[in-house]
CSV table of C-alpha atoms in Angstrom, one decimal:
chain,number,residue,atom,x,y,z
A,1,UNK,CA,-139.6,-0.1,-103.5
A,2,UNK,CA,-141.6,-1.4,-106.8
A,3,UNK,CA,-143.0,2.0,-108.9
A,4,UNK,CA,-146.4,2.3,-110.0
A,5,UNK,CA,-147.1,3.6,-113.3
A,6,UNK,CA,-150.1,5.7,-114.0
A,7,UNK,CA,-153.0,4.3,-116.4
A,8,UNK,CA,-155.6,6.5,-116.3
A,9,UNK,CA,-158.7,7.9,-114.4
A,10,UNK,CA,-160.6,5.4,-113.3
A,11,UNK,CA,-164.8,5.3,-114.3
A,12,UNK,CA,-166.6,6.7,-111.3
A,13,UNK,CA,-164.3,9.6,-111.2
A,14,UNK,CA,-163.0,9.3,-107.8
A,15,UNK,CA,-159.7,6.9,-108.2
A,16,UNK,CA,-156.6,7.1,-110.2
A,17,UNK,CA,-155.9,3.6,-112.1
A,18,UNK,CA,-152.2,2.2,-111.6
A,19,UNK,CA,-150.1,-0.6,-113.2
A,20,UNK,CA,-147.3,-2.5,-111.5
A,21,UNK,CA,-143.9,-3.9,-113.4
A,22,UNK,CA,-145.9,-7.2,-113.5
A,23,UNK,CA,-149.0,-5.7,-115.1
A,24,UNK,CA,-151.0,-5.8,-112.1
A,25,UNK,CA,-153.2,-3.0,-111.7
A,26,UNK,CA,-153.9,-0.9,-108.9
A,27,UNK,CA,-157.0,1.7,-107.4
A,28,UNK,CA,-155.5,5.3,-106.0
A,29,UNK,CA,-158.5,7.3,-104.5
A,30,UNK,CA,-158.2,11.2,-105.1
A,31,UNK,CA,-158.5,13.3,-102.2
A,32,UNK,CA,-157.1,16.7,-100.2
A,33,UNK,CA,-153.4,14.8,-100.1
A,34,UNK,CA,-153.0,13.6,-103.4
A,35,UNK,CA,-153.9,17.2,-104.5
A,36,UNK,CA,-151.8,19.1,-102.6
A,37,UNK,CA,-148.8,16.7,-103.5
A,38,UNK,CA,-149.7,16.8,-107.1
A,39,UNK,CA,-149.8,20.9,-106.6
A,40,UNK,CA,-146.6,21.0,-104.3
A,41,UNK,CA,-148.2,22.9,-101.7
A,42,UNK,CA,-145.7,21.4,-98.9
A,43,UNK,CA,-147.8,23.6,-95.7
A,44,UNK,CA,-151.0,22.4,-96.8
A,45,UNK,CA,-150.0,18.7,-97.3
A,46,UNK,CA,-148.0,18.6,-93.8
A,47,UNK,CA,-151.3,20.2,-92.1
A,48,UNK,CA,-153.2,17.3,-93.6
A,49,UNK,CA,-150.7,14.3,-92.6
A,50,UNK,CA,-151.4,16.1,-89.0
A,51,UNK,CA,-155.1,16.6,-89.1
A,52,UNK,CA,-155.1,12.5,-90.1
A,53,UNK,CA,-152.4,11.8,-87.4
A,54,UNK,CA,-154.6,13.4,-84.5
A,55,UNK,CA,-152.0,16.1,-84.0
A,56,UNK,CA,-151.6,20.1,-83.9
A,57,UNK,CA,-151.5,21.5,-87.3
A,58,UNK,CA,-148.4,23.7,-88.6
A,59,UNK,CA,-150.9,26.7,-87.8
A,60,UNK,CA,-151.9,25.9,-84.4
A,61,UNK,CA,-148.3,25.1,-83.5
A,62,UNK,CA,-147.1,28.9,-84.9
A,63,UNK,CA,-149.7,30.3,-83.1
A,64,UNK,CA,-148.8,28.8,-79.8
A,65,UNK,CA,-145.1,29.7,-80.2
A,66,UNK,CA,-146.3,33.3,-81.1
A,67,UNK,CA,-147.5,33.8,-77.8
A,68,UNK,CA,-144.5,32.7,-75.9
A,69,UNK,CA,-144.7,29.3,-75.3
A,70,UNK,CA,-141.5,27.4,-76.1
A,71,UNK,CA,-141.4,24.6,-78.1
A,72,UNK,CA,-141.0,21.8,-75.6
A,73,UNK,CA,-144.1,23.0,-73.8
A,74,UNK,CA,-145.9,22.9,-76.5
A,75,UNK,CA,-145.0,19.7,-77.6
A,76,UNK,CA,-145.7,18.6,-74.1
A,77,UNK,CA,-149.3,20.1,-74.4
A,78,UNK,CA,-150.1,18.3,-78.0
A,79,UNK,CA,-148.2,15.4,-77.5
A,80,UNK,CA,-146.0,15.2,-80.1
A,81,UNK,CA,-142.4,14.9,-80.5
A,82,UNK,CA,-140.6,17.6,-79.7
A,83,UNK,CA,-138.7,17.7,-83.2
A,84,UNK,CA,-142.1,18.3,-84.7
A,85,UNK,CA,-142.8,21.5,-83.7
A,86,UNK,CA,-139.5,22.7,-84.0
A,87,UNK,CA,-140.0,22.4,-87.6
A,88,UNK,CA,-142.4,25.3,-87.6
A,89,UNK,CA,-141.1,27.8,-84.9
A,90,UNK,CA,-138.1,29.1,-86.7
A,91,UNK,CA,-140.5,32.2,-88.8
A,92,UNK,CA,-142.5,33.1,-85.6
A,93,UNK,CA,-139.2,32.9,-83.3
A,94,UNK,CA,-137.8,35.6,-86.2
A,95,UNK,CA,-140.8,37.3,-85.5
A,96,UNK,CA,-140.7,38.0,-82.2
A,97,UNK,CA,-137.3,38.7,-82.1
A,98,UNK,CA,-138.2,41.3,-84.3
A,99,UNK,CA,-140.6,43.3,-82.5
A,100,UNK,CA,-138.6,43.2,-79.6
A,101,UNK,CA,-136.2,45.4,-81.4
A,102,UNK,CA,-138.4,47.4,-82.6
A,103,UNK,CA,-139.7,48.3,-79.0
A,104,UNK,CA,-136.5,48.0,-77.8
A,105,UNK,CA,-135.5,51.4,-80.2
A,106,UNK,CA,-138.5,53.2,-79.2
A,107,UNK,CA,-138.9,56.4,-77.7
A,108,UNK,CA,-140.0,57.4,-74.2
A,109,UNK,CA,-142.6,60.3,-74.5
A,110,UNK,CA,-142.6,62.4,-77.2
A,111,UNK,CA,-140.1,65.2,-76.1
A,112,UNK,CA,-137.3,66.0,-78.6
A,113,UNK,CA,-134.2,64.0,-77.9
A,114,UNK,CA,-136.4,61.5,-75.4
A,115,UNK,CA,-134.3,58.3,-74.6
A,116,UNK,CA,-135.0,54.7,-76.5
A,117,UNK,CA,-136.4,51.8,-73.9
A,118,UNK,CA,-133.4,49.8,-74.4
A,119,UNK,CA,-131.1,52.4,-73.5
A,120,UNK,CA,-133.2,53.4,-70.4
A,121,UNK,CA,-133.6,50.1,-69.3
A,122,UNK,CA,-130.1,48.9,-69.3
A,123,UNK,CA,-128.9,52.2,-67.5
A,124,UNK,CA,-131.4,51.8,-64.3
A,125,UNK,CA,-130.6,48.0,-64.4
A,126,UNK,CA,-126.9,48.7,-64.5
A,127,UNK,CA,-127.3,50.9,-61.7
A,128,UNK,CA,-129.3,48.7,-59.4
A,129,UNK,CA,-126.4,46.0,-59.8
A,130,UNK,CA,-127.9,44.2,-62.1
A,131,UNK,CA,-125.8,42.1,-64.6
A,132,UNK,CA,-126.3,43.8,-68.2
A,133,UNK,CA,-125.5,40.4,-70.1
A,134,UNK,CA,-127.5,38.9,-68.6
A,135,UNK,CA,-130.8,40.7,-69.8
A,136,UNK,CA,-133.0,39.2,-72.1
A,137,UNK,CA,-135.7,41.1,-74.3
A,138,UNK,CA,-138.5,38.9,-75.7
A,139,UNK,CA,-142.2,39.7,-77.3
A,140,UNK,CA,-145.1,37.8,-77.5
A,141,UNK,CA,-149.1,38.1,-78.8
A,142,UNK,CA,-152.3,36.4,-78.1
A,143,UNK,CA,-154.0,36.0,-81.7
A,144,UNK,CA,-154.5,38.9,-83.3
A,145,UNK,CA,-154.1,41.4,-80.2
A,146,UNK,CA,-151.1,44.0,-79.4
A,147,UNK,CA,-147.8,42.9,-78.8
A,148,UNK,CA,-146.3,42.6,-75.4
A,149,UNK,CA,-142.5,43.5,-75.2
A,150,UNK,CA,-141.3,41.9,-71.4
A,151,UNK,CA,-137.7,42.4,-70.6
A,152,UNK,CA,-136.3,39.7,-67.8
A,153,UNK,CA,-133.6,39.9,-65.4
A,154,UNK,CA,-132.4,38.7,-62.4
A,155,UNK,CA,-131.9,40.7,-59.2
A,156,UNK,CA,-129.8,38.5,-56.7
A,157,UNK,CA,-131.6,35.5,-56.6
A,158,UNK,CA,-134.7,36.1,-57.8
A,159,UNK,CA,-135.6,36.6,-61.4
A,160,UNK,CA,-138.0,39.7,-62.8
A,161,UNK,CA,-139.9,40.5,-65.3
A,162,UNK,CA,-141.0,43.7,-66.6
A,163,UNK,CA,-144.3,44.3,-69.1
A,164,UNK,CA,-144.8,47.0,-72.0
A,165,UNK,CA,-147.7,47.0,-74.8
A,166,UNK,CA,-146.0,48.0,-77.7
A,167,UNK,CA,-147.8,49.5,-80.7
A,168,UNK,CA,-146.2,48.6,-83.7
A,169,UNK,CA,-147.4,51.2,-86.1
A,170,UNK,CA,-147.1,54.5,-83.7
A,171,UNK,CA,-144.0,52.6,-82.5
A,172,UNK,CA,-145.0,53.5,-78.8
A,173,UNK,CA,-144.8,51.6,-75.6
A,174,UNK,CA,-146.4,51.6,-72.6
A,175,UNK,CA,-146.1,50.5,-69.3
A,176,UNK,CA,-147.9,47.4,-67.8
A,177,UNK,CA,-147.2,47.1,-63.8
A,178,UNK,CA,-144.9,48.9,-61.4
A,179,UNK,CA,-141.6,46.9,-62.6
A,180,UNK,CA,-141.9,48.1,-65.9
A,181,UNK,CA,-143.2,52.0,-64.8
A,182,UNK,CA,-139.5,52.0,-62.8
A,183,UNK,CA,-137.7,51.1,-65.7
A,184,UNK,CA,-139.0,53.7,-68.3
A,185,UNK,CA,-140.7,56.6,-66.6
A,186,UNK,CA,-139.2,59.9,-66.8
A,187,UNK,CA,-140.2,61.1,-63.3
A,188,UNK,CA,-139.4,58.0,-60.7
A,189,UNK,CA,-138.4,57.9,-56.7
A,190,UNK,CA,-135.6,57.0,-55.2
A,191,UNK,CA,-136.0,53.4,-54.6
A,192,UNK,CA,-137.8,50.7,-56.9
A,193,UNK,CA,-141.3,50.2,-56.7
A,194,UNK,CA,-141.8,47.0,-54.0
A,195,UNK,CA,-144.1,44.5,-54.7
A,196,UNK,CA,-147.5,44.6,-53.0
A,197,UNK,CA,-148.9,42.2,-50.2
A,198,UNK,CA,-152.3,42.5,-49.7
A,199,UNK,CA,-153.8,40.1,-46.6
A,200,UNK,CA,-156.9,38.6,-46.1
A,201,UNK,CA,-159.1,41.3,-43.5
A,202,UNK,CA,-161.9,38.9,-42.1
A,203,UNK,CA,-165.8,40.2,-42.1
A,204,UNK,CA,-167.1,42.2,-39.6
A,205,UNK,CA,-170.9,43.7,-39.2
A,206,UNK,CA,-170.8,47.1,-38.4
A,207,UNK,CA,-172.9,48.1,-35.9
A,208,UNK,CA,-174.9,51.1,-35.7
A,209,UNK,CA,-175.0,52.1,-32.3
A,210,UNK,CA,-171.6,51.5,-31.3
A,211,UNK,CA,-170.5,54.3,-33.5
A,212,UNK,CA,-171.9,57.2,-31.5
A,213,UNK,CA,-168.3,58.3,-30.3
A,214,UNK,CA,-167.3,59.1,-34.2
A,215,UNK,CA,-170.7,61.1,-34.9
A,216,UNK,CA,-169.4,64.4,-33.3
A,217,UNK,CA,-166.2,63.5,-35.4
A,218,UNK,CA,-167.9,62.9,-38.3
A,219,UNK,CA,-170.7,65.8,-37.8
A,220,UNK,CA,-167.8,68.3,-37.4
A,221,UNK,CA,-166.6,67.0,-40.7
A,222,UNK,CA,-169.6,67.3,-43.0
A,223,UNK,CA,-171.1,70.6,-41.6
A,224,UNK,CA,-170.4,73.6,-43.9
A,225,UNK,CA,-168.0,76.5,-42.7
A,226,UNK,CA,-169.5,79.2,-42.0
A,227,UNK,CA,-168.1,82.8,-43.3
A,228,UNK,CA,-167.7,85.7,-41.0
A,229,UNK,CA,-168.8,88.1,-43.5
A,230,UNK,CA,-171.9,87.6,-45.9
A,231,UNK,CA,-171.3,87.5,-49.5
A,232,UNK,CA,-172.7,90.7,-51.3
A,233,UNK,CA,-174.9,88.9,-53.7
A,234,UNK,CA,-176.8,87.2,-49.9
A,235,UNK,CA,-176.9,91.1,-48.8
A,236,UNK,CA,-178.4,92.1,-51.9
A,237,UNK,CA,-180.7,89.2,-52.1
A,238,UNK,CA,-182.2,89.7,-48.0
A,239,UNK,CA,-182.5,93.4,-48.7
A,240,UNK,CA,-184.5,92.7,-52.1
A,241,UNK,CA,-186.6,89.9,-50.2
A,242,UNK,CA,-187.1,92.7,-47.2
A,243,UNK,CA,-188.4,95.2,-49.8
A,244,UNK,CA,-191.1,92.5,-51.4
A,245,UNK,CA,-192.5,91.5,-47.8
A,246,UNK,CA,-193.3,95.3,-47.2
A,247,UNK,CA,-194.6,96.5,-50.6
A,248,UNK,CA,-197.9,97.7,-50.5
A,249,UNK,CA,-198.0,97.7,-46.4
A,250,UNK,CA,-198.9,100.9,-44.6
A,251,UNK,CA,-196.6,101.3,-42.1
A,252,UNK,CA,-197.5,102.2,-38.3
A,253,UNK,CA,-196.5,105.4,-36.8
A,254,UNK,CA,-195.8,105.1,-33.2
A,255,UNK,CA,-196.6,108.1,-31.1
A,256,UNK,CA,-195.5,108.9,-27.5
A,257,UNK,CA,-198.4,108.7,-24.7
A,258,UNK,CA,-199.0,112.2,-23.8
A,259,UNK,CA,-200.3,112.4,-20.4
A,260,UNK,CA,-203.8,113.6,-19.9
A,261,UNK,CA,-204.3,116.8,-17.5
A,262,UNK,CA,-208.4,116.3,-17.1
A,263,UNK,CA,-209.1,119.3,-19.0
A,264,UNK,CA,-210.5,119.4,-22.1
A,265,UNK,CA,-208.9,121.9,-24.6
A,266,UNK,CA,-211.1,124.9,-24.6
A,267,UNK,CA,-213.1,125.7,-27.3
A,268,UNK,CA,-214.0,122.0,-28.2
A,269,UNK,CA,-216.5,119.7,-26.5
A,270,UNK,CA,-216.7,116.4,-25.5
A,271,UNK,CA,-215.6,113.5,-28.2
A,272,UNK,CA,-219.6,112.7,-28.4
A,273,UNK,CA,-220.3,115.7,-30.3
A,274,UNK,CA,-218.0,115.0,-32.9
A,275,UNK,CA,-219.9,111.6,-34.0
A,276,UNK,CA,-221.8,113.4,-36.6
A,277,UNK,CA,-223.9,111.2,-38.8
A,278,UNK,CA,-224.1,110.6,-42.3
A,279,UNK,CA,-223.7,114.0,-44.2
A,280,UNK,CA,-227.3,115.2,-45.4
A,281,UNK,CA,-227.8,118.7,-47.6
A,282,UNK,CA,-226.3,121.7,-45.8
A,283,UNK,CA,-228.7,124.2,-44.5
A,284,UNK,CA,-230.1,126.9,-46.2
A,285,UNK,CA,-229.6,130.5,-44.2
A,286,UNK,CA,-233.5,131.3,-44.5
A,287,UNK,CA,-235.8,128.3,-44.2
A,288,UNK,CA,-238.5,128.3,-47.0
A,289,UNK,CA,-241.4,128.6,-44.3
A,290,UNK,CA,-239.2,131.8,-42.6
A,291,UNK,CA,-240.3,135.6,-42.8
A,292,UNK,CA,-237.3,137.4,-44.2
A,293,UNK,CA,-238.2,140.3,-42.8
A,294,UNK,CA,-237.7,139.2,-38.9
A,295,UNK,CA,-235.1,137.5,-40.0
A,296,UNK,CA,-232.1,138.9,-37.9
A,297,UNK,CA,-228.1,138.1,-38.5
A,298,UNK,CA,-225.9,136.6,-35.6
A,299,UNK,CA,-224.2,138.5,-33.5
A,300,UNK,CA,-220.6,138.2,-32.8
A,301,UNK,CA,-220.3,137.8,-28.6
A,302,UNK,CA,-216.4,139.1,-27.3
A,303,UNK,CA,-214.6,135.7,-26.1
A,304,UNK,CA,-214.5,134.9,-22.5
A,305,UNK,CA,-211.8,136.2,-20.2
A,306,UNK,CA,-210.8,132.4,-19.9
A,307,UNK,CA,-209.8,132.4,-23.4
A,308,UNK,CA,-208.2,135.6,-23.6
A,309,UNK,CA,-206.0,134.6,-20.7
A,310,UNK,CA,-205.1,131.5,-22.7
A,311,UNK,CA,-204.2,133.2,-25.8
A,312,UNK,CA,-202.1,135.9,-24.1
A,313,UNK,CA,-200.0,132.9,-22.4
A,314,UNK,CA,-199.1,131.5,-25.8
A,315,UNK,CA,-195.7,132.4,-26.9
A,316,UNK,CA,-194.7,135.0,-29.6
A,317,UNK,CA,-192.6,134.1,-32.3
A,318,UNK,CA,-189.3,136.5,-32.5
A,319,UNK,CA,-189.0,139.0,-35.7
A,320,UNK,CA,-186.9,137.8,-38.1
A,321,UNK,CA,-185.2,140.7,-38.0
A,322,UNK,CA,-184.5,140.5,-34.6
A,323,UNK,CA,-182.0,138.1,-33.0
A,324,UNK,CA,-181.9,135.5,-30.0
A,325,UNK,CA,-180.5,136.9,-26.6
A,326,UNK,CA,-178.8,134.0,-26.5
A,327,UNK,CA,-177.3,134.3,-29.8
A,328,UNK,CA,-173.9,136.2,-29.8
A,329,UNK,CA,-174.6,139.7,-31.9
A,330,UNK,CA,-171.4,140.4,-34.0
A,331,UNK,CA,-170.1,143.8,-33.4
A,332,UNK,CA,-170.9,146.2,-36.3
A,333,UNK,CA,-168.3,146.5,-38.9
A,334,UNK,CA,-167.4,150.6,-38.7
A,335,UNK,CA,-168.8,152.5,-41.2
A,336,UNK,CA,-166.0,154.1,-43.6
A,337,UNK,CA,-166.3,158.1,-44.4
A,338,UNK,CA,-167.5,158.9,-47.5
A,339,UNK,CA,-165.4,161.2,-49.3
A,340,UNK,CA,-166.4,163.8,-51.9
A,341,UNK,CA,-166.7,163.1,-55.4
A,342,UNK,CA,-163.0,164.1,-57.2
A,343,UNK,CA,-162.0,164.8,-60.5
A,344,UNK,CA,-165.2,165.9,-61.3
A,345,UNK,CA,-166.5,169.7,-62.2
A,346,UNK,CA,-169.9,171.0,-60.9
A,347,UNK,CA,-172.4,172.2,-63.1
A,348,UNK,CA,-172.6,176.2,-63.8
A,349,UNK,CA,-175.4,178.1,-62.0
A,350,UNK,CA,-177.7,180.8,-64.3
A,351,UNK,CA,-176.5,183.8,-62.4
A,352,UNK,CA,-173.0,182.6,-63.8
A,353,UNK,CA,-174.3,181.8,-67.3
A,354,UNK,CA,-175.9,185.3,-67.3
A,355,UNK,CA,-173.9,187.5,-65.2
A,356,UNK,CA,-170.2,186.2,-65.5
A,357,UNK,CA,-169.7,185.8,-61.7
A,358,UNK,CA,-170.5,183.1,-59.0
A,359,UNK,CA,-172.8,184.5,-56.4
A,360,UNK,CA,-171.4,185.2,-52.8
């Protein structure tokens, strides 16, 4: 290979002028390449050579290894040669080993003395007769997302894989689906979680009137049970609503029909003489037109013997003082003697002031 010696910039700026052995001179044209070789900036010139070559850059291929594609599928994908990209997957394959440690030596919840994933893992695997060498831990990201930590195993012959989101700065992980849930709960069944089938149901229109053997069922479902005894605020709340409705109403008073004998009470008339009319100035006892002097007062007649009659058949009330005959009397209490005053000298008469002696 002949060397090129370097003569100088050429004059529009853009080239590099070089001399050969012979003295035959030669045009370089600067661009991104020549820079980055000049600087020694290796990445930068390898992601050119690529860019020119059609192919992923250094960048693209990291990024596609970072979220757990291997390196053969993603030389498959890009089609390149496989050696290639293998020349930029060692870092990010460091990488993800890394975080898979770090899960793997986290803590389930955040009770004192909790147990680290990898420890719980292993010991539920172990005991479902799965082989423990055989387990392998890996972790993956989509751009600039969360990590995923996936641990897989095989379980006869059918391999599994269980999911975790793993936060690298509160170093906390947490379950993605019911494999991984079996594996690292605290609380779990008896059995692993089984996978779930669902199955296609086909379309049916649901019709309205065939359904009227479920509407007792489904009346007797929605209606409200009822309480045997009222609650006190609904007795409180009828009686106040009872009071309201008869505020302010004059009430009715019922009497009983008494029969009527015929004969009008004596002493009043008819119920025609009671319609007075409208009340005019009383009357005065001697008219202004009057003589006073013939004047004469009323007289007071005796009641009829009619009337007397009635009056002596109305009942007298009893005394007080005196009881009911049909009212047991109580015996009277016996009255006690009364002795003479004792202890207690009598006053002197005169004669004994006077004379000295009592009087026979």
């Amino acid at each position: 290979m002949g060397e090129l010696e370097l003569v100088g910039l050429h004059e529009d700026g853009e080239h590099l002028v070089l001399a050969g052995p012979d003295g035959q001179r030669f045009r370089l044209r600067i661009d991104e390449p020549l820079r980055a070789a000049v600087r020694r900036d290796r990445p930068q010139l390898e992601q050119l050579r690529a860019e020119g070559a059609g192919t992923l850059s250094p960048r693209e291929i990291q990024a596609r290894i970072r979220s757990g594609r291997s390196a053969q599928d993603v030389a498959d994908s890009a089609g390149v040669a496989v050696e290639h990209v293998r020349r930029y997957e060692g870092p990010v394959l460091a990488e993800r080993e890394f975080v898979a440690s770090q899960a793997r030596a986290a803590r389930v919840g955040r009770e004192t003395g909790a147990p680290v994933l990898g420890d719980l893992v292993t010991d539920r695997l172990a005991a479902r007769g799965v082989d423990v060498g055989s387990i392998e831990w890996d972790a993956f990201r989509e751009g600039s997302g969360s990590w995923t930590v996936a641990v897989r195993f095989r379980t006869g012959e059918d391999p599994r894989e269980a999911l975790w989101s793993f936060d690298t700065q509160a170093r906390s992980v947490q379950a993605l689906e019911d494999e991984a849930r079996w594996l690292s709960e605290t609380e779990l069944a008896d059995e692993p979680i089984p996978r779930r089938h669902l199955a296609a149901v086909r379309d049916a229109v649901f019709d309205v009137q065939a359904d009227g053997a479920i509407r007792p069922v489904l009346a007797s479902v929605d209606a409200p049970v009822a309480t045997s005894e009222p609650e006190p605020d609904d007795v409180t709340a009828a009686l106040l609503d009872d009071l309201r409705t008869k505020r302010g109403v004059r009430q009715q008073l019922e009497l009983p029909d008494e029969d009527d004998d015929g004969e009008a009470f004596e002493g009043f008339g008819p119920q025609h003489m009671f319609d007075l009319g409208p009340a005019g100035e009383p009357p005065a006892a001697h008219p202004p037109h009057s003589d006073p002097g013939s004047a004469t007062d009323a007289t007071v007649l005796p009641a009829s013997p009619r009337r007397l009659a009635r009056r002596t058949k109305t009942p007298v009330a009893l005394e007080p003082d005196e009881p009911h005959p049909d009212e047991a009397v109580p015996p009277p209490l016996a009255e006690r003697p009364r002795g003479g005053r004792k202890g207690r000298a009598s006053v002197p008469s005169w004669d004994e002031i006077v004379f000295g002696a009592k009087p026979e």
